[in-house]
């Protein structure tokens, strides 16, 4: 995608849990989370690290992907990340 407008991202929290969100600037949002200024959920689970990000043409597409991802079970989420990370490495 030449000029993505929004991203769905997945963070790994210090306690081993996953956090999913959307943003227009992944690195800025990650820094915000790690300063304790992000979502209430991540504030007590610092530090967080970026596990996955996916780009979309619009905020609504990213939010839809976020909602869909959040409905998955933890094993399904991890499998999704592994599959999509693997395919990106094979097809840059």
PDB file of C-alpha atoms in Angstrom:
ATOM      1  CA  UNK A   1       0.000   0.000   0.000  1.00  0.00           C
ATOM      2  CA  UNK A   2       1.601   3.228  -1.169  1.00  0.00           C
ATOM      3  CA  UNK A   3       0.143   5.657   1.363  1.00  0.00           C
ATOM      4  CA  UNK A   4      -1.613   3.951   4.265  1.00  0.00           C
ATOM      5  CA  UNK A   5      -3.922   6.140   6.326  1.00  0.00           C
ATOM      6  CA  UNK A   6      -4.384   3.931   9.383  1.00  0.00           C
ATOM      7  CA  UNK A   7      -3.017   0.860  11.093  1.00  0.00           C
ATOM      8  CA  UNK A   8      -4.317  -1.957  13.242  1.00  0.00           C
ATOM      9  CA  UNK A   9      -1.601  -2.953  15.696  1.00  0.00           C
ATOM     10  CA  UNK A  10      -1.013  -5.618  18.332  1.00  0.00           C
ATOM     11  CA  UNK A  11       1.160  -5.102  21.395  1.00  0.00           C
ATOM     12  CA  UNK A  12       2.672  -7.689  23.680  1.00  0.00           C
ATOM     13  CA  UNK A  13       2.368  -6.520  27.268  1.00  0.00           C
ATOM     14  CA  UNK A  14       4.858  -7.229  30.068  1.00  0.00           C
ATOM     15  CA  UNK A  15       2.400  -9.642  31.710  1.00  0.00           C
ATOM     16  CA  UNK A  16       2.124 -11.706  28.515  1.00  0.00           C
ATOM     17  CA  UNK A  17      -1.275 -10.389  27.438  1.00  0.00           C
ATOM     18  CA  UNK A  18      -2.084  -8.856  24.054  1.00  0.00           C
ATOM     19  CA  UNK A  19      -3.490  -5.415  23.342  1.00  0.00           C
ATOM     20  CA  UNK A  20      -4.990  -4.423  19.989  1.00  0.00           C
ATOM     21  CA  UNK A  21      -5.661  -0.909  18.742  1.00  0.00           C
ATOM     22  CA  UNK A  22      -5.648   1.360  15.709  1.00  0.00           C
ATOM     23  CA  UNK A  23      -3.675   4.491  14.938  1.00  0.00           C
ATOM     24  CA  UNK A  24      -2.345   6.658  12.133  1.00  0.00           C
ATOM     25  CA  UNK A  25       1.231   6.554  13.501  1.00  0.00           C
ATOM     26  CA  UNK A  26       2.328   3.245  14.996  1.00  0.00           C
ATOM     27  CA  UNK A  27       5.702   4.346  16.399  1.00  0.00           C
ATOM     28  CA  UNK A  28       4.220   7.441  18.032  1.00  0.00           C
ATOM     29  CA  UNK A  29       1.403   5.375  19.538  1.00  0.00           C
ATOM     30  CA  UNK A  30       3.836   2.749  20.832  1.00  0.00           C
ATOM     31  CA  UNK A  31       5.885   5.479  22.523  1.00  0.00           C
ATOM     32  CA  UNK A  32       2.694   6.919  24.034  1.00  0.00           C
ATOM     33  CA  UNK A  33       1.757   3.516  25.472  1.00  0.00           C
ATOM     34  CA  UNK A  34       5.235   3.047  26.943  1.00  0.00           C
ATOM     35  CA  UNK A  35       5.106   6.484  28.602  1.00  0.00           C
ATOM     36  CA  UNK A  36       1.999   5.282  30.453  1.00  0.00           C
ATOM     37  CA  UNK A  37      -0.201   7.703  28.514  1.00  0.00           C
ATOM     38  CA  UNK A  38      -1.846   5.138  26.254  1.00  0.00           C
ATOM     39  CA  UNK A  39      -4.837   2.968  26.961  1.00  0.00           C
ATOM     40  CA  UNK A  40      -5.734   2.310  30.584  1.00  0.00           C
ATOM     41  CA  UNK A  41      -5.239  -1.424  29.916  1.00  0.00           C
ATOM     42  CA  UNK A  42      -1.554  -1.044  29.027  1.00  0.00           C
ATOM     43  CA  UNK A  43      -0.632   1.406  31.818  1.00  0.00           C
ATOM     44  CA  UNK A  44      -0.223  -1.342  34.406  1.00  0.00           C
ATOM     45  CA  UNK A  45       1.359  -3.770  31.930  1.00  0.00           C
ATOM     46  CA  UNK A  46       4.460  -1.851  30.829  1.00  0.00           C
ATOM     47  CA  UNK A  47       6.641  -2.093  28.937  1.00  0.00           C
ATOM     48  CA  UNK A  48       4.782  -3.076  25.796  1.00  0.00           C
ATOM     49  CA  UNK A  49       6.324  -4.115  22.511  1.00  0.00           C
ATOM     50  CA  UNK A  50       4.966  -4.078  18.995  1.00  0.00           C
ATOM     51  CA  UNK A  51       4.164  -7.592  17.787  1.00  0.00           C
ATOM     52  CA  UNK A  52       2.274  -6.800  14.591  1.00  0.00           C
ATOM     53  CA  UNK A  53       0.913  -3.986  12.468  1.00  0.00           C
ATOM     54  CA  UNK A  54      -1.239  -3.968   9.357  1.00  0.00           C
ATOM     55  CA  UNK A  55      -1.917  -0.963   7.154  1.00  0.00           C
ATOM     56  CA  UNK A  56      -5.265   0.146   5.737  1.00  0.00           C
ATOM     57  CA  UNK A  57      -6.487   2.845   3.371  1.00  0.00           C
ATOM     58  CA  UNK A  58      -8.877   4.323   5.931  1.00  0.00           C
ATOM     59  CA  UNK A  59      -9.547   4.653   9.640  1.00  0.00           C
ATOM     60  CA  UNK A  60     -12.819   2.744   9.277  1.00  0.00           C
ATOM     61  CA  UNK A  61     -11.042  -0.224   7.654  1.00  0.00           C
ATOM     62  CA  UNK A  62      -8.435  -0.275  10.442  1.00  0.00           C
ATOM     63  CA  UNK A  63     -11.147  -0.064  13.119  1.00  0.00           C
ATOM     64  CA  UNK A  64     -13.070  -2.891  11.458  1.00  0.00           C
ATOM     65  CA  UNK A  65      -9.920  -5.036  11.384  1.00  0.00           C
ATOM     66  CA  UNK A  66      -9.297  -4.214  15.050  1.00  0.00           C
ATOM     67  CA  UNK A  67     -12.835  -5.260  16.020  1.00  0.00           C
ATOM     68  CA  UNK A  68     -12.553  -8.476  14.023  1.00  0.00           C
ATOM     69  CA  UNK A  69      -9.160  -9.292  15.562  1.00  0.00           C
ATOM     70  CA  UNK A  70     -10.457  -8.699  19.095  1.00  0.00           C
ATOM     71  CA  UNK A  71     -13.170 -11.336  18.556  1.00  0.00           C
ATOM     72  CA  UNK A  72     -10.533 -14.022  17.984  1.00  0.00           C
ATOM     73  CA  UNK A  73      -9.287 -16.284  20.758  1.00  0.00           C
ATOM     74  CA  UNK A  74      -5.690 -15.841  21.935  1.00  0.00           C
ATOM     75  CA  UNK A  75      -4.497 -18.897  19.929  1.00  0.00           C
ATOM     76  CA  UNK A  76      -6.279 -17.548  16.839  1.00  0.00           C
ATOM     77  CA  UNK A  77      -4.652 -14.130  17.344  1.00  0.00           C
ATOM     78  CA  UNK A  78      -1.185 -15.650  17.655  1.00  0.00           C
ATOM     79  CA  UNK A  79      -1.768 -17.818  14.577  1.00  0.00           C
ATOM     80  CA  UNK A  80      -2.962 -14.758  12.609  1.00  0.00           C
ATOM     81  CA  UNK A  81       0.161 -12.803  13.576  1.00  0.00           C
ATOM     82  CA  UNK A  82       2.440 -15.740  12.729  1.00  0.00           C
ATOM     83  CA  UNK A  83       0.757 -16.347   9.366  1.00  0.00           C
ATOM     84  CA  UNK A  84       0.756 -12.699   8.312  1.00  0.00           C
ATOM     85  CA  UNK A  85       4.288 -12.051   9.528  1.00  0.00           C
ATOM     86  CA  UNK A  86       5.491 -15.133   7.657  1.00  0.00           C
ATOM     87  CA  UNK A  87       3.766 -14.117   4.405  1.00  0.00           C
ATOM     88  CA  UNK A  88       5.216 -10.577   4.628  1.00  0.00           C
ATOM     89  CA  UNK A  89       8.727 -11.993   4.969  1.00  0.00           C
ATOM     90  CA  UNK A  90       8.153 -14.275   1.982  1.00  0.00           C
ATOM     91  CA  UNK A  91       6.534 -11.538  -0.137  1.00  0.00           C
ATOM     92  CA  UNK A  92       8.016  -8.167   0.846  1.00  0.00           C
TER      93      UNK A  92
END
